[in-house]
Amino acid sequence: MNTAHSDKTAQLIVIGNGMIGHHLVEQLVERGATERYAITVFGEERHLAYDRVHLSEYFSGRDATSLALSTADYYAEHGIELRLHEAVTAIDRDASEVVTPQGRYRYDRLVLATGSYPFVPPIPGNDRDGCLVYRTLEDLDAIRAAAQNATTGVVVGGGLLGLEAANALRGLDLDTAVVEFAPRLMPMQVDSEGGELLREKIEALGVQVLTGRATQEIVDGEASRHRMVFQDDKVLETDLIVFSAGIRPRDELARDSGLERGERGGVVIDDRCLTSDPSILAIGEVALWQGSIFGLVAPGYQMAKAAAATLVEGDETFRGADMSTKLKLLGVDVGSIGDAHGDRTPGARMFRYLDPLKQQYRKLVVSSDGKRVVGAMLVGDNGVYDTLLQYYANRIELPADPAALILPAGGEGAPTLGPDALPDTATICSCHNVTKGDICATLDAGATDLATVKGDTKASTGCGGCAALLKSVVDHELAARGVEVDQSICEHFAHTRQELYDIVRVEGIKTFGELIEKHGNSEPHKLDSSSAPRLGCDICKPAVASILASFFNEPITDAAHIPLQDTNDTFMANMQKNGTYSVVPRVPGGEITPDKLVVLGQVAEKYGLYTKVTGGQRIDLFGARLEDLPDIWGELLDAGFETGHAYAKSLRTVKSCVGSTWCRYGVQDSVGMAIRLENRYKGLRSPHKLKFAVSGCTRECAEAQSKDVGVIATENGWNLYVCGNGGMRPRHAELFATDLDDDELIRTIDRFLMFYVRTADRLQRTSVWRENLEGGLDYLKEVILDDSLGIGSELEAQMQRVIDAYQCEWANAISDPEKLKRFRSFVNDSRPDPDIIVTEERGQLRPA
Amino acid sequence: MTTAAAKTMTRTWQPLCTRADLVPYSGVAAWVETAEGPAQVAIFYLPGHEQELYALDHHDPFSGANVIARGIVGDLKGRLVVASPIYKQHFRLEDGQCLEDDSVALRTWKASFKGDEVWIEA
Ligand code: SRM
Ligand SMILES: Cc1cc2nc3c(=O)[nH]c(=O)nc-3n(C[C@H](O)[C@H](O)[C@H](O)COP(=O)(O)OP(=O)(O)OC[C@H]3O[C@@H](n4cnc5c(N)ncnc54)[C@H](O)[C@@H]3O)c2cc1C
Ligand code: SF4
Ligand code: FES
């Protein structure tokens, strides 16, 4: 017998490393259960738990790693043994052991988290080649492979997952049809009116919809690989078939070991997630609670919490869960809340609203006394979903005229439910079970922005459905706490950075003086010497300097701009802790000639500079005295270097991998592209620093997915990722566009950068900007890729102006004696600052 | 060294530099001989203001580096200030008081123009 761990602690085995099994592990770790249990997790799939909810994104560019919910390191770090690709084949309850092809493992407590499998209707021919299902990464690999020599695809099943699969087939360039047995699409969620509207919308997208069709058999086709024969002898030919006709619990282990199951499957559990054998628990889609199976993550997560509590003697229990959902299927909003059909509530009354032109359908189901929402159904527009859900979930009393809730806004306007009307117990994020009270608690503990709240509570990091509601609650609560949510930049301007930007743009203002005179706050803190204009401060001055620079790109060392700059920008070098500066010449793409390397060495030696290779693929020379900077730069400029803007809020480096020129895997010239990008955007002043990278293939040696702008070569061009961040709060960049050619890539980056420059807050990296961007990535794509605001060419033109105005700031300063005067440590003495004391370490100088 | 005794020592006016050495709305550093020995001063120049010249310690007590002249000059709540370029504390130009820490103040000196020359009382 194998025991994974020592016998001293109790053995806990988890079968299934899916979404819920993994959530259980996280819960156990959080509750310190690793102290008392030696935990072993078995997963049948090859992959570590991944985000099945976003599985379809696997087709739109996300890979297995980015879908992963965790890492092997996480498991190892917490001493949890993870046995992937090892399915449990039996449970021997007498011996308290589980059996796998590799061995037997003893358990004290056992958790079943085996999920479910896609149901394939028993149609003759359903096992033909090219008849597939849609549940796992491997399923999607199989679909992708089959789609390669296919032109048509059919999805059997017009439910939620079926439509998602249909969208995926469409994305694989197949002519797609959906075949549904019921008389309408999504029979569980919508009624016949809603279903009809949904059909119209989906057909408009070019997907054929066949309802009321039962497939009798699948045989060889004539024009295509398969022929589906329906009950009325009508036929449909297709190359590929995906079955999505519902799911069934994977309860075979429970069945064989005699655990109690429901009539139609599912392992029976109680409120503590215990099965009929109290040493065994079940959670997730395999579990049957009070006769129901919950096919969504949120209830599964709640079961995982309850199970973790049961295992460590906590007191949470599973109390059932709400199955309300909000989705965008094939771009069509569909929402379903509570008793959407109104057939489970005696005396329920219904309000309906149908707009055939806008193709919107809304149905509100209220209790017989007209006081509460018991259900709702939305097709075509989910705008009122959040409000209705809150009425429903928190049993909030309805207004006198409930119909107003689903009537279009305008006129009187629908009474929306402000965040203040929600009780503290209101669930804001159901995926992570975060209430308004939880959010208030993090704000009381000091959080002052949305990103922090998300980080602390995990709210809105699951399906993302709650993002808008979360933001409104956070904004509202911040305002209630007296935190300025309107974000005036400082006491000198009652404007946000974005507003200042627009003022500069519209009025063509070129100096800080003009801006503060026209738009500054003259009250309430007038200067004593009342005739003098206000000066601004260390918040607004650099912010405005950056805005002006991103328009006119005049040298920042010009007299009008100098008083605005942080010392780093004034002296075009980073100030160190002892008052000396660092020198970082640009090394585009990290490519450097031996000659230039020699010069760097010579200059460093001559001026006694500490030399280090940076994390940005270039070389930093530290410890330069202010008065030496012009001489040092003089020599570097002579050797062909230019400023690296290491001191500026602007483009830092474009990291590259060696790419197709040398690497056996490279599919494009990543170094060439990196250099092109670095030279194009160098000198663009932005709200915060910008980092790029370009990788030559998906091995991603340049780590592009951690950058503000990441580019990864594909066989056909470039994939563009945006809004990544290393640093304090790492964030993976998101795939923004695929297979761009060189010019498309540059045009897209032009627009993206300028839109960021235009709309971000001061010192807001692209990642934080993106987190706070209302409408999220979809909105960003609309603006940049679809030009929904009609500003695309304006953004490009503005970028071109900045690029045309570029000049190396150091070259500019060095040719101007007025500017050079500033690089004296003391205006009346050439003695160096005697307080700068250095000592030697590992053969170089450093501050003493 | 700042000591109570030193403060009472007599100060005398002396020339420091010229108007052309200054950077409008910003600072420069200079050496000055005081009764307590040589000191580094930061001179800020605000053309058009009632008081156009301010002189403070160039030494930043928080970082220990001599950098105050390289900070951003501004006004907060109606008072003129300079922000240390290292850890960003604000010091009032008129009396050197640090806004973030009551117990810290920079020394200040009187400075004024004589023609195009900058003089300081030290
Ligand atoms: C020199 C270098 C470290 C090194 O020895 O490798 C460095 C040094 C500094 N970094 Fe960095 N960072 C350096 C690469 C990075 C990287 C790695 C990279 O770029 O691939 C990161 C993480 C990636 C990222 O930014 O997403 C990084 C994340 C930061 C952060 C955190 C930013 C964030 O969004 O969380 C700061 C603080 C800030 O910017 O507010 C920072 C700030 C700084 C400052 C400017 C701190 C300061 O204000 O004095 C350091 C200045 C050193 C100097 O005087 O020159 N540095 N810094 C690297 C210079 C790269 C270059 O060639 O320009
Ligand atoms: C395409 C798609 C879209 C979805 N969209 C949404 C959505 O928008 N919102 C939502 O709430 N839900 C959605 N779902 C449903 C959601 O993914 C599931 O509710 C959730 O994954 C259930 O988690 P689970 O851990 O119970 O099961 P699973 O995630 O299926 O995990 C079970 C794991 O156990 C493994 N396993 C099974 N038997 C054994 C064994 N004997 N030994 C070892 N391992 C075993 C399986 O291989 C599997 O990896 C979607 C599902 C799909 C497929
Ligand atoms: S990312 Fe690809 S092309 Fe670039 S070095 Fe790595 S393996 Fe080679
Ligand atoms: S409800 Fe899914 S992330 Fe919040």
mmCIF file of C-alpha atoms in Angstrom, chain A residues 544-710:
data_model
loop_
_atom_site.group_PDB
_atom_site.id
_atom_site.type_symbol
_atom_site.label_atom_id
_atom_site.label_comp_id
_atom_site.label_asym_id
_atom_site.label_seq_id
_atom_site.Cartn_x
_atom_site.Cartn_y
_atom_site.Cartn_z
ATOM 1 C CA VAL A 544 0.663 68.705 -16.246
ATOM 2 C CA ALA A 545 4.219 68.523 -17.522
ATOM 3 C CA SER A 546 3.475 65.007 -18.676
ATOM 4 C CA ILE A 547 0.236 66.048 -20.365
ATOM 5 C CA LEU A 548 1.941 68.925 -22.163
ATOM 6 C CA ALA A 549 4.743 66.637 -23.243
ATOM 7 C CA SER A 550 2.370 64.029 -24.610
ATOM 8 C CA PHE A 551 0.894 66.749 -26.832
ATOM 9 C CA PHE A 552 3.720 68.963 -27.901
ATOM 10 C CA ASN A 553 6.753 66.948 -26.865
ATOM 11 C CA GLU A 554 8.828 70.083 -26.309
ATOM 12 C CA PRO A 555 12.082 69.400 -24.479
ATOM 13 C CA ILE A 556 11.235 69.086 -20.821
ATOM 14 C CA THR A 557 14.336 71.046 -19.973
ATOM 15 C CA ASP A 558 12.964 74.189 -21.631
ATOM 16 C CA ALA A 559 12.739 77.055 -19.160
ATOM 17 C CA ALA A 560 8.941 77.030 -19.053
ATOM 18 C CA HIS A 561 8.837 73.370 -18.117
ATOM 19 C CA ILE A 562 11.795 73.023 -15.780
ATOM 20 C CA PRO A 563 10.044 74.103 -12.567
ATOM 21 C CA LEU A 564 7.409 71.447 -13.207
ATOM 22 C CA GLN A 565 9.670 68.461 -13.230
ATOM 23 C CA ASP A 566 10.731 66.046 -10.583
ATOM 24 C CA THR A 567 14.442 66.150 -10.079
ATOM 25 C CA ASN A 568 14.837 63.030 -12.202
ATOM 26 C CA ASP A 569 13.375 64.783 -15.202
ATOM 27 C CA THR A 570 15.166 68.061 -14.492
ATOM 28 C CA PHE A 571 18.541 66.384 -14.559
ATOM 29 C CA MET A 572 17.530 63.543 -16.863
ATOM 30 C CA ALA A 573 18.862 60.955 -14.484
ATOM 31 C CA ASN A 574 17.535 59.023 -11.498
ATOM 32 C CA MET A 575 18.410 60.464 -8.130
ATOM 33 C CA GLN A 576 19.907 57.950 -5.728
ATOM 34 C CA LYS A 577 19.614 57.882 -1.978
ATOM 35 C CA ASN A 578 22.834 59.863 -1.495
ATOM 36 C CA GLY A 579 21.966 62.570 -4.020
ATOM 37 C CA THR A 580 23.993 61.134 -6.887
ATOM 38 C CA TYR A 581 22.389 60.053 -10.150
ATOM 39 C CA SER A 582 22.247 57.019 -12.388
ATOM 40 C CA VAL A 583 22.922 57.027 -16.095
ATOM 41 C CA VAL A 584 21.012 54.618 -18.320
ATOM 42 C CA PRO A 585 21.496 54.979 -22.054
ATOM 43 C CA ARG A 586 18.967 53.386 -24.356
ATOM 44 C CA VAL A 587 19.835 49.948 -25.670
ATOM 45 C CA PRO A 588 16.860 49.274 -27.963
ATOM 46 C CA GLY A 589 15.618 45.723 -27.701
ATOM 47 C CA GLY A 590 18.640 44.868 -25.576
ATOM 48 C CA GLU A 591 20.802 44.575 -28.682
ATOM 49 C CA ILE A 592 24.221 46.205 -28.326
ATOM 50 C CA THR A 593 27.410 46.157 -30.352
ATOM 51 C CA PRO A 594 30.710 45.182 -28.751
ATOM 52 C CA ASP A 595 32.029 48.695 -29.521
ATOM 53 C CA LYS A 596 29.273 50.285 -27.539
ATOM 54 C CA LEU A 597 29.771 47.874 -24.682
ATOM 55 C CA VAL A 598 33.409 48.892 -24.578
ATOM 56 C CA VAL A 599 32.437 52.576 -24.428
ATOM 57 C CA LEU A 600 30.095 51.937 -21.517
ATOM 58 C CA GLY A 601 32.946 50.233 -19.694
ATOM 59 C CA GLN A 602 35.362 53.052 -20.414
ATOM 60 C CA VAL A 603 32.987 55.768 -19.319
ATOM 61 C CA ALA A 604 32.090 53.911 -16.142
ATOM 62 C CA GLU A 605 35.740 53.439 -15.307
ATOM 63 C CA LYS A 606 36.625 57.048 -16.002
ATOM 64 C CA TYR A 607 33.889 58.496 -13.786
ATOM 65 C CA GLY A 608 33.994 55.844 -11.095
ATOM 66 C CA LEU A 609 30.507 54.562 -11.776
ATOM 67 C CA TYR A 610 29.067 51.356 -10.353
ATOM 68 C CA THR A 611 27.946 49.182 -13.262
ATOM 69 C CA LYS A 612 25.045 46.778 -13.306
ATOM 70 C CA VAL A 613 22.977 44.930 -15.889
ATOM 71 C CA THR A 614 19.352 45.888 -15.244
ATOM 72 C CA GLY A 615 16.178 43.868 -15.312
ATOM 73 C CA GLY A 616 15.280 45.777 -18.476
ATOM 74 C CA GLN A 617 18.088 44.415 -20.629
ATOM 75 C CA ARG A 618 20.398 47.366 -20.481
ATOM 76 C CA ILE A 619 23.194 48.742 -18.398
ATOM 77 C CA ASP A 620 22.881 51.155 -15.536
ATOM 78 C CA LEU A 621 25.814 53.292 -14.397
ATOM 79 C CA PHE A 622 25.218 54.433 -10.842
ATOM 80 C CA GLY A 623 26.734 57.098 -8.630
ATOM 81 C CA ALA A 624 27.277 59.964 -11.063
ATOM 82 C CA ARG A 625 27.733 63.370 -9.496
ATOM 83 C CA LEU A 626 25.452 66.098 -10.775
ATOM 84 C CA GLU A 627 28.324 68.101 -12.200
ATOM 85 C CA ASP A 628 29.694 65.073 -14.074
ATOM 86 C CA LEU A 629 26.440 64.257 -15.883
ATOM 87 C CA PRO A 630 27.036 66.513 -18.911
ATOM 88 C CA ASP A 631 30.560 65.146 -19.486
ATOM 89 C CA ILE A 632 29.430 61.570 -19.101
ATOM 90 C CA TRP A 633 26.605 62.115 -21.537
ATOM 91 C CA GLY A 634 28.855 63.975 -23.910
ATOM 92 C CA GLU A 635 30.997 60.876 -24.244
ATOM 93 C CA LEU A 636 28.018 58.557 -24.526
ATOM 94 C CA LEU A 637 26.346 60.710 -27.190
ATOM 95 C CA ASP A 638 29.583 60.745 -29.165
ATOM 96 C CA ALA A 639 29.575 56.979 -29.148
ATOM 97 C CA GLY A 640 26.051 56.970 -30.580
ATOM 98 C CA PHE A 641 24.034 56.427 -27.413
ATOM 99 C CA GLU A 642 20.919 58.383 -26.574
ATOM 100 C CA THR A 643 18.914 58.886 -23.430
ATOM 101 C CA GLY A 644 17.121 55.844 -22.044
ATOM 102 C CA HIS A 645 14.405 57.775 -20.190
ATOM 103 C CA ALA A 646 15.036 55.599 -17.133
ATOM 104 C CA TYR A 647 14.128 58.699 -15.124
ATOM 105 C CA ALA A 648 10.887 59.492 -16.896
ATOM 106 C CA LYS A 649 7.308 58.385 -16.884
ATOM 107 C CA SER A 650 7.589 57.198 -20.438
ATOM 108 C CA LEU A 651 8.721 54.189 -22.416
ATOM 109 C CA ARG A 652 11.461 52.346 -20.567
ATOM 110 C CA THR A 653 12.571 49.276 -22.445
ATOM 111 C CA VAL A 654 11.284 46.904 -25.029
ATOM 112 C CA LYS A 655 12.653 43.601 -23.895
ATOM 113 C CA SER A 656 13.234 41.078 -26.610
ATOM 114 C CA CYS A 657 14.209 37.470 -27.029
ATOM 115 C CA VAL A 658 16.688 36.503 -29.691
ATOM 116 C CA GLY A 659 13.918 35.350 -32.017
ATOM 117 C CA SER A 660 14.000 33.745 -35.437
ATOM 118 C CA THR A 661 17.414 35.140 -36.312
ATOM 119 C CA TRP A 662 19.114 32.646 -34.023
ATOM 120 C CA CYS A 663 16.601 30.592 -32.116
ATOM 121 C CA ARG A 664 15.481 27.306 -33.613
ATOM 122 C CA TYR A 665 11.905 27.952 -32.480
ATOM 123 C CA GLY A 666 11.524 31.587 -33.421
ATOM 124 C CA VAL A 667 8.845 32.343 -36.002
ATOM 125 C CA GLN A 668 9.433 36.097 -36.396
ATOM 126 C CA ASP A 669 12.253 38.572 -35.958
ATOM 127 C CA SER A 670 11.448 39.590 -32.403
ATOM 128 C CA VAL A 671 14.590 41.687 -31.954
ATOM 129 C CA GLY A 672 13.849 43.659 -35.098
ATOM 130 C CA MET A 673 10.309 44.344 -33.942
ATOM 131 C CA ALA A 674 11.436 45.251 -30.439
ATOM 132 C CA ILE A 675 13.899 47.780 -31.814
ATOM 133 C CA ARG A 676 11.293 49.203 -34.145
ATOM 134 C CA LEU A 677 8.831 49.625 -31.274
ATOM 135 C CA GLU A 678 11.403 51.057 -28.906
ATOM 136 C CA ASN A 679 12.509 53.625 -31.443
ATOM 137 C CA ARG A 680 8.949 54.529 -32.272
ATOM 138 C CA TYR A 681 7.672 55.145 -28.772
ATOM 139 C CA LYS A 682 10.805 56.346 -26.986
ATOM 140 C CA GLY A 683 10.174 59.741 -25.496
ATOM 141 C CA LEU A 684 6.385 59.402 -25.289
ATOM 142 C CA ARG A 685 5.509 60.941 -21.924
ATOM 143 C CA SER A 686 2.696 58.987 -20.290
ATOM 144 C CA PRO A 687 0.802 58.852 -16.971
ATOM 145 C CA HIS A 688 3.249 56.230 -15.714
ATOM 146 C CA LYS A 689 6.166 54.311 -17.098
ATOM 147 C CA LEU A 690 5.612 51.898 -19.951
ATOM 148 C CA LYS A 691 7.313 48.575 -20.501
ATOM 149 C CA PHE A 692 7.097 46.433 -23.580
ATOM 150 C CA ALA A 693 8.460 43.094 -24.662
ATOM 151 C CA VAL A 694 8.514 41.071 -27.857
ATOM 152 C CA SER A 695 8.910 37.285 -27.914
ATOM 153 C CA GLY A 696 9.751 35.280 -30.999
ATOM 154 C CA CYS A 697 7.380 32.419 -30.248
ATOM 155 C CA THR A 698 5.021 31.141 -27.610
ATOM 156 C CA ARG A 699 7.857 29.981 -25.363
ATOM 157 C CA GLU A 700 7.805 33.629 -24.405
ATOM 158 C CA CYS A 701 11.396 34.122 -23.304
ATOM 159 C CA ALA A 702 10.884 37.905 -23.247
ATOM 160 C CA GLU A 703 8.076 37.625 -20.696
ATOM 161 C CA ALA A 704 5.807 39.792 -22.821
ATOM 162 C CA GLN A 705 2.747 38.787 -20.859
ATOM 163 C CA SER A 706 3.947 40.764 -17.861
ATOM 164 C CA LYS A 707 4.288 44.029 -19.751
ATOM 165 C CA ASP A 708 2.095 47.027 -20.475
ATOM 166 C CA VAL A 709 2.428 46.060 -24.099
ATOM 167 C CA GLY A 710 3.436 42.512 -24.931
#
